[in-house]
Amino acid sequence: MSLPEAIAFCALIVGFIVAAGIVLSAYESRMKHRSKELELQVRLAEAKGRQRSDAEIGRMEERLQVLERIATDRSPDLAREIDALRLADEREQVQ
């Protein structure tokens, strides 16, 4: 192997090493970005879950108040109110 060939070979090896470094750096950057993206998706899902559970708790409290009123009220409209609750529950389940 002559001197120019050896220099060309070394330059080729150095070029491969530099190219590999660039590719690995880009991959690492992509993985960091993907990790942050997934973290944000988890936070968004947690927030949606909290909102949904807060809404469900609110609906349950409303129903409990109505049921307490029905249980303590001795009016003749009791059957009508119970049917209205059943219909409301069926509508919530459909949604």
GROMACS .gro file of N, CA, C and O in nm:
model
  380
    1MET      N    1   0.085  -0.116   0.000
    1MET     CA    2   0.000   0.000   0.000
    1MET      C    3   0.090   0.123   0.000
    1MET      O    4   0.179   0.135   0.083
    2SER      N    5   0.063   0.212  -0.091
    2SER     CA    6   0.145   0.333  -0.101
    2SER      C    7   0.094   0.439  -0.004
    2SER      O    8  -0.014   0.426   0.055
    3LEU      N    9   0.173   0.542   0.014
    3LEU     CA   10   0.137   0.649   0.106
    3LEU      C   11   0.005   0.717   0.069
    3LEU      O   12  -0.080   0.737   0.156
    4PRO      N   13  -0.020   0.752  -0.058
    4PRO     CA   14  -0.149   0.813  -0.092
    4PRO      C   15  -0.267   0.720  -0.064
    4PRO      O   16  -0.373   0.763  -0.020
    5GLU      N   17  -0.246   0.589  -0.087
    5GLU     CA   18  -0.354   0.494  -0.058
    5GLU      C   19  -0.380   0.486   0.092
    5GLU      O   20  -0.495   0.477   0.136
    6ALA      N   21  -0.276   0.488   0.172
    6ALA     CA   22  -0.291   0.483   0.318
    6ALA      C   23  -0.363   0.607   0.369
    6ALA      O   24  -0.450   0.599   0.457
    7ILE      N   25  -0.327   0.724   0.314
    7ILE     CA   26  -0.392   0.848   0.355
    7ILE      C   27  -0.540   0.844   0.315
    7ILE      O   28  -0.628   0.884   0.394
    8ALA      N   29  -0.569   0.795   0.195
    8ALA     CA   30  -0.707   0.785   0.149
    8ALA      C   31  -0.786   0.688   0.237
    8ALA      O   32  -0.901   0.713   0.274
    9PHE      N   33  -0.722   0.577   0.273
    9PHE     CA   34  -0.788   0.478   0.359
    9PHE      C   35  -0.818   0.538   0.497
    9PHE      O   36  -0.928   0.522   0.551
   10CYS      N   37  -0.722   0.610   0.554
   10CYS     CA   38  -0.743   0.675   0.685
   10CYS      C   39  -0.853   0.781   0.676
   10CYS      O   40  -0.936   0.793   0.767
   11ALA      N   41  -0.853   0.856   0.568
   11ALA     CA   42  -0.957   0.957   0.549
   11ALA      C   43  -1.095   0.892   0.538
   11ALA      O   44  -1.195   0.943   0.593
   12LEU      N   45  -1.099   0.778   0.471
   12LEU     CA   46  -1.225   0.705   0.457
   12LEU      C   47  -1.274   0.656   0.593
   12LEU      O   48  -1.393   0.669   0.626
   13ILE      N   49  -1.186   0.601   0.674
   13ILE     CA   50  -1.221   0.553   0.808
   13ILE      C   51  -1.269   0.670   0.894
   13ILE      O   52  -1.371   0.660   0.962
   14VAL      N   53  -1.195   0.780   0.890
   14VAL     CA   54  -1.236   0.899   0.967
   14VAL      C   55  -1.372   0.947   0.919
   14VAL      O   56  -1.459   0.985   1.000
   15GLY      N   57  -1.397   0.945   0.790
   15GLY     CA   58  -1.526   0.986   0.734
   15GLY      C   59  -1.639   0.898   0.784
   15GLY      O   60  -1.748   0.948   0.820
   16PHE      N   61  -1.614   0.766   0.788
   16PHE     CA   62  -1.715   0.675   0.840
   16PHE      C   63  -1.745   0.702   0.988
   16PHE      O   64  -1.859   0.702   1.031
   17ILE      N   65  -1.641   0.727   1.064
   17ILE     CA   66  -1.659   0.755   1.207
   17ILE      C   67  -1.738   0.884   1.227
   17ILE      O   68  -1.830   0.890   1.309
   18VAL      N   69  -1.704   0.987   1.151
   18VAL     CA   70  -1.776   1.114   1.161
   18VAL      C   71  -1.922   1.095   1.119
   18VAL      O   72  -2.014   1.145   1.186
   19ALA      N   73  -1.947   1.024   1.011
   19ALA     CA   74  -2.083   0.999   0.964
   19ALA      C   75  -2.162   0.921   1.068
   19ALA      O   76  -2.280   0.951   1.095
   20ALA      N   77  -2.100   0.821   1.129
   20ALA     CA   78  -2.167   0.743   1.233
   20ALA      C   79  -2.201   0.832   1.352
   20ALA      O   80  -2.310   0.821   1.412
   21GLY      N   81  -2.111   0.921   1.388
   21GLY     CA   82  -2.137   1.015   1.498
   21GLY      C   83  -2.255   1.106   1.468
   21GLY      O   84  -2.339   1.131   1.554
   22ILE      N   85  -2.262   1.153   1.345
   22ILE     CA   86  -2.373   1.240   1.304
   22ILE      C   87  -2.505   1.164   1.309
   22ILE      O   88  -2.606   1.214   1.361
   23VAL      N   89  -2.504   1.041   1.256
   23VAL     CA   90  -2.626   0.960   1.256
   23VAL      C   91  -2.669   0.929   1.399
   23VAL      O   92  -2.788   0.939   1.433
   24LEU      N   93  -2.576   0.891   1.485
   24LEU     CA   94  -2.610   0.861   1.625
   24LEU      C   95  -2.661   0.985   1.698
   24LEU      O   96  -2.753   0.976   1.780
   25SER      N   97  -2.603   1.098   1.670
   25SER     CA   98  -2.650   1.222   1.733
   25SER      C   99  -2.792   1.255   1.690
   25SER      O  100  -2.875   1.295   1.772
   26ALA      N  101  -2.821   1.238   1.562
   26ALA     CA  102  -2.957   1.263   1.511
   26ALA      C  103  -3.055   1.165   1.574
   26ALA      O  104  -3.166   1.202   1.612
   27TYR      N  105  -3.016   1.038   1.587
   27TYR     CA  106  -3.102   0.937   1.648
   27TYR      C  107  -3.129   0.971   1.795
   27TYR      O  108  -3.242   0.960   1.842
   28GLU      N  109  -3.024   1.012   1.867
   28GLU     CA  110  -3.040   1.049   2.008
   28GLU      C  111  -3.135   1.168   2.021
   28GLU      O  112  -3.223   1.170   2.109
   29SER      N  113  -3.122   1.265   1.934
   29SER     CA  114  -3.210   1.382   1.936
   29SER      C  115  -3.354   1.340   1.909
   29SER      O  116  -3.446   1.388   1.975
   30ARG      N  117  -3.372   1.251   1.815
   30ARG     CA  118  -3.506   1.201   1.783
   30ARG      C  119  -3.567   1.127   1.901
   30ARG      O  120  -3.684   1.142   1.932
   31MET      N  121  -3.487   1.047   1.970
   31MET     CA  122  -3.536   0.972   2.085
   31MET      C  123  -3.573   1.065   2.201
   31MET      O  124  -3.672   1.043   2.271
   32LYS      N  125  -3.497   1.171   2.221
   32LYS     CA  126  -3.530   1.268   2.325
   32LYS      C  127  -3.663   1.336   2.292
   32LYS      O  128  -3.748   1.356   2.379
   33HIS      N  129  -3.679   1.373   2.165
   33HIS     CA  130  -3.802   1.437   2.122
   33HIS      C  131  -3.920   1.342   2.141
   33HIS      O  132  -4.026   1.381   2.192
   34ARG      N  133  -3.903   1.217   2.104
   34ARG     CA  134  -4.011   1.117   2.119
   34ARG      C  135  -4.045   1.096   2.267
   34ARG      O  136  -4.161   1.083   2.303
   35SER      N  137  -3.944   1.095   2.352
   35SER     CA  138  -3.966   1.077   2.495
   35SER      C  139  -4.048   1.193   2.551
   35SER      O  140  -4.142   1.172   2.629
   36LYS      N  141  -4.013   1.315   2.513
   36LYS     CA  142  -4.089   1.432   2.559
   36LYS      C  143  -4.231   1.428   2.507
   36LYS      O  144  -4.326   1.461   2.577
   37GLU      N  145  -4.248   1.386   2.383
   37GLU     CA  146  -4.381   1.376   2.323
   37GLU      C  147  -4.467   1.276   2.399
   37GLU      O  148  -4.583   1.303   2.431
   38LEU      N  149  -4.411   1.161   2.433
   38LEU     CA  150  -4.485   1.060   2.508
   38LEU      C  151  -4.518   1.109   2.649
   38LEU      O  152  -4.626   1.082   2.701
   39GLU      N  153  -4.426   1.181   2.710
   39GLU     CA  154  -4.451   1.236   2.843
   39GLU      C  155  -4.568   1.334   2.839
   39GLU      O  156  -4.655   1.332   2.927
   40LEU      N  157  -4.572   1.417   2.736
   40LEU     CA  158  -4.683   1.511   2.722
   40LEU      C  159  -4.815   1.438   2.698
   40LEU      O  160  -4.920   1.479   2.749
   41GLN      N  161  -4.812   1.330   2.622
   41GLN     CA  162  -4.933   1.252   2.598
   41GLN      C  163  -4.984   1.190   2.728
   41GLN      O  164  -5.104   1.186   2.754
   42VAL      N  165  -4.891   1.144   2.812
   42VAL     CA  166  -4.930   1.087   2.942
   42VAL      C  167  -4.993   1.195   3.029
   42VAL      O  168  -5.097   1.173   3.093
   43ARG      N  169  -4.932   1.312   3.033
   43ARG     CA  170  -4.989   1.422   3.113
   43ARG      C  171  -5.128   1.460   3.063
   43ARG      O  172  -5.219   1.486   3.142
   44LEU      N  173  -5.145   1.463   2.932
   44LEU     CA  174  -5.275   1.496   2.875
   44LEU      C  175  -5.379   1.391   2.912
   44LEU      O  176  -5.491   1.424   2.949
   45ALA      N  177  -5.341   1.263   2.903
   45ALA     CA  178  -5.433   1.156   2.940
   45ALA      C  179  -5.470   1.162   3.087
   45ALA      O  180  -5.586   1.141   3.124
   46GLU      N  181  -5.373   1.193   3.173
   46GLU     CA  182  -5.401   1.206   3.316
   46GLU      C  183  -5.498   1.321   3.341
   46GLU      O  184  -5.592   1.308   3.421
   47ALA      N  185  -5.476   1.433   3.274
   47ALA     CA  186  -5.565   1.548   3.291
   47ALA      C  187  -5.707   1.515   3.245
   47ALA      O  188  -5.804   1.550   3.312
   48LYS      N  189  -5.719   1.446   3.132
   48LYS     CA  190  -5.850   1.407   3.083
   48LYS      C  191  -5.917   1.311   3.181
   48LYS      O  192  -6.037   1.318   3.204
   49GLY      N  193  -5.839   1.220   3.236
   49GLY     CA  194  -5.893   1.125   3.334
   49GLY      C  195  -5.945   1.196   3.458
   49GLY      O  196  -6.050   1.163   3.511
   50ARG      N  197  -5.870   1.295   3.505
   50ARG     CA  198  -5.914   1.372   3.622
   50ARG      C  199  -6.041   1.450   3.591
   50ARG      O  200  -6.133   1.456   3.672
   51GLN      N  201  -6.048   1.509   3.473
   51GLN     CA  202  -6.167   1.585   3.436
   51GLN      C  203  -6.288   1.495   3.428
   51GLN      O  204  -6.395   1.529   3.475
   52ARG      N  205  -6.268   1.378   3.369
   52ARG     CA  206  -6.379   1.285   3.355
   52ARG      C  207  -6.426   1.238   3.492
   52ARG      O  208  -6.544   1.234   3.520
   53SER      N  209  -6.334   1.205   3.581
   53SER     CA  210  -6.373   1.157   3.712
   53SER      C  211  -6.440   1.268   3.792
   53SER      O  212  -6.534   1.243   3.867
   54ASP      N  213  -6.394   1.393   3.776
   54ASP     CA  214  -6.459   1.505   3.844
   54ASP      C  215  -6.603   1.521   3.795
   54ASP      O  216  -6.695   1.544   3.874
   55ALA      N  217  -6.623   1.506   3.666
   55ALA     CA  218  -6.758   1.517   3.610
   55ALA      C  219  -6.845   1.402   3.660
   55ALA      O  220  -6.962   1.422   3.694
   56GLU      N  221  -6.789   1.282   3.666
   56GLU     CA  222  -6.865   1.167   3.715
   56GLU      C  223  -6.902   1.186   3.861
   56GLU      O  224  -7.014   1.153   3.902
   57ILE      N  225  -6.812   1.238   3.940
   57ILE     CA  226  -6.840   1.262   4.082
   57ILE      C  227  -6.952   1.365   4.094
   57ILE      O  228  -7.043   1.349   4.176
   58GLY      N  229  -6.948   1.469   4.012
   58GLY     CA  230  -7.053   1.570   4.014
   58GLY      C  231  -7.189   1.510   3.981
   58GLY      O  232  -7.290   1.539   4.048
   59ARG      N  233  -7.194   1.424   3.878
   59ARG     CA  234  -7.321   1.359   3.842
   59ARG      C  235  -7.369   1.269   3.954
   59ARG      O  236  -7.488   1.264   3.985
   60MET      N  237  -7.277   1.197   4.017
   60MET     CA  238  -7.315   1.107   4.127
   60MET      C  239  -7.368   1.187   4.247
   60MET      O  240  -7.465   1.144   4.312
   61GLU      N  241  -7.306   1.301   4.275
   61GLU     CA  242  -7.355   1.384   4.385
   61GLU      C  243  -7.495   1.436   4.357
   61GLU      O  244  -7.581   1.437   4.445
   62GLU      N  245  -7.518   1.477   4.232
   62GLU     CA  246  -7.652   1.524   4.195
   62GLU      C  247  -7.755   1.414   4.212
   62GLU      O  248  -7.863   1.435   4.266
   63ARG      N  249  -7.720   1.296   4.166
   63ARG     CA  250  -7.813   1.183   4.179
   63ARG      C  251  -7.837   1.148   4.324
   63ARG      O  252  -7.949   1.117   4.364
   64LEU      N  253  -7.733   1.154   4.405
   64LEU     CA  254  -7.748   1.123   4.547
   64LEU      C  255  -7.842   1.224   4.613
   64LEU      O  256  -7.929   1.186   4.693
   65GLN      N  257  -7.828   1.351   4.579
   65GLN     CA  258  -7.917   1.453   4.635
   65GLN      C  259  -8.062   1.426   4.595
   65GLN      O  260  -8.153   1.436   4.677
   66VAL      N  261  -8.082   1.390   4.469
   66VAL     CA  262  -8.218   1.360   4.424
   66VAL      C  263  -8.272   1.238   4.496
   66VAL      O  264  -8.387   1.237   4.542
   67LEU      N  265  -8.189   1.135   4.509
   67LEU     CA  266  -8.234   1.014   4.578
   67LEU      C  267  -8.265   1.041   4.725
   67LEU      O  268  -8.362   0.987   4.780
   68GLU      N  269  -8.184   1.124   4.790
   68GLU     CA  270  -8.213   1.160   4.929
   68GLU      C  271  -8.345   1.235   4.939
   68GLU      O  272  -8.425   1.209   5.030
   69ARG      N  273  -8.368   1.325   4.846
   69ARG     CA  274  -8.494   1.400   4.846
   69ARG      C  275  -8.612   1.307   4.822
   69ARG      O  276  -8.716   1.316   4.889
   70ILE      N  277  -8.595   1.212   4.730
   70ILE     CA  278  -8.703   1.116   4.701
   70ILE      C  279  -8.730   1.028   4.824
   70ILE      O  280  -8.844   1.001   4.859
   71ALA      N  281  -8.622   0.985   4.890
   71ALA     CA  282  -8.638   0.896   5.005
   71ALA      C  283  -8.707   0.966   5.121
   71ALA      O  284  -8.782   0.903   5.196
   72THR      N  285  -8.687   1.096   5.136
   72THR     CA  286  -8.748   1.168   5.247
   72THR      C  287  -8.881   1.232   5.210
   72THR      O  288  -8.958   1.269   5.298
   73ASP      N  289  -8.909   1.242   5.081
   73ASP     CA  290  -9.033   1.305   5.035
   73ASP      C  291  -9.141   1.199   5.019
   73ASP      O  292  -9.119   1.095   4.959
   74ARG      N  293  -9.258   1.226   5.071
   74ARG     CA  294  -9.368   1.130   5.064
   74ARG      C  295  -9.477   1.175   4.967
   74ARG      O  296  -9.592   1.142   4.982
   75SER      N  297  -9.436   1.246   4.863
   75SER     CA  298  -9.536   1.297   4.768
   75SER      C  299  -9.580   1.186   4.673
   75SER      O  300  -9.510   1.086   4.654
   76PRO      N  301  -9.694   1.201   4.608
   76PRO     CA  302  -9.744   1.098   4.515
   76PRO      C  303  -9.665   1.092   4.384
   76PRO      O  304  -9.684   1.002   4.304
   77ASP      N  305  -9.575   1.186   4.363
   77ASP     CA  306  -9.498   1.188   4.238
   77ASP      C  307  -9.371   1.104   4.246
   77ASP      O  308  -9.285   1.112   4.158
   78LEU      N  309  -9.358   1.020   4.348
   78LEU     CA  310  -9.236   0.943   4.369
   78LEU      C  311  -9.205   0.852   4.250
   78LEU      O  312  -9.091   0.847   4.202
   79ALA      N  313  -9.304   0.781   4.201
   79ALA     CA  314  -9.282   0.689   4.088
   79ALA      C  315  -9.237   0.765   3.963
   79ALA      O  316  -9.148   0.719   3.890
   80ARG      N  317  -9.294   0.882   3.942
   80ARG     CA  318  -9.256   0.962   3.824
   80ARG      C  319  -9.110   1.008   3.835
   80ARG      O  320  -9.035   1.004   3.738
   81GLU      N  321  -9.068   1.049   3.952
   81GLU     CA  322  -8.931   1.094   3.971
   81GLU      C  323  -8.832   0.978   3.956
   81GLU      O  324  -8.723   0.996   3.899
   82ILE      N  325  -8.868   0.861   4.005
   82ILE     CA  326  -8.780   0.744   3.989
   82ILE      C  327  -8.765   0.710   3.842
   82ILE      O  328  -8.656   0.682   3.793
   83ASP      N  329  -8.876   0.713   3.768
   83ASP     CA  330  -8.868   0.687   3.624
   83ASP      C  331  -8.782   0.791   3.553
   83ASP      O  332  -8.707   0.759   3.461
   84ALA      N  333  -8.792   0.915   3.595
   84ALA     CA  334  -8.710   1.021   3.535
   84ALA      C  335  -8.562   0.995   3.561
   84ALA      O  336  -8.477   1.016   3.473
   85LEU      N  337  -8.529   0.945   3.680
   85LEU     CA  338  -8.389   0.911   3.710
   85LEU      C  339  -8.340   0.797   3.622
   85LEU      O  340  -8.228   0.798   3.573
   86ARG      N  341  -8.425   0.697   3.604
   86ARG     CA  342  -8.386   0.584   3.519
   86ARG      C  343  -8.360   0.630   3.376
   86ARG      O  344  -8.263   0.588   3.313
   87LEU      N  345  -8.447   0.715   3.324
   87LEU     CA  346  -8.428   0.766   3.189
   87LEU      C  347  -8.300   0.848   3.176
   87LEU      O  348  -8.226   0.836   3.079
   88ALA      N  349  -8.274   0.930   3.278
   88ALA     CA  350  -8.151   1.011   3.276
   88ALA      C  351  -8.028   0.922   3.279
   88ALA      O  352  -7.930   0.946   3.209
   89ASP      N  353  -8.034   0.814   3.359
   89ASP     CA  354  -7.922   0.721   3.367
   89ASP      C  355  -7.900   0.651   3.233
   89ASP      O  356  -7.787   0.634   3.188
   90GLU      N  357  -8.008   0.612   3.168
   90GLU     CA  358  -7.996   0.546   3.038
   90GLU      C  359  -7.937   0.641   2.934
   90GLU      O  360  -7.855   0.601   2.852
   91ARG      N  361  -7.974   0.768   2.939
   91ARG     CA  362  -7.918   0.866   2.845
   91ARG      C  363  -7.769   0.886   2.870
   91ARG      O  364  -7.691   0.899   2.776
   92GLU      N  365  -7.727   0.887   2.996
   92GLU     CA  366  -7.583   0.903   3.028
   92GLU      C  367  -7.504   0.784   2.979
   92GLU      O  368  -7.392   0.798   2.931
   93GLN      N  369  -7.560   0.665   2.989
   93GLN     CA  370  -7.488   0.546   2.945
   93GLN      C  371  -7.473   0.543   2.795
   93GLN      O  372  -7.374   0.494   2.743
   94VAL      N  373  -7.569   0.597   2.723
   94VAL     CA  374  -7.562   0.602   2.577
   94VAL      C  375  -7.452   0.696   2.534
   94VAL      O  376  -7.380   0.673   2.439
   95GLN      N  377  -7.435   0.807   2.605
   95GLN     CA  378  -7.333   0.906   2.569
   95GLN      C  379  -7.201   0.851   2.604
   95GLN      O  380  -7.103   0.856   2.555
   0.00000   0.00000   0.00000
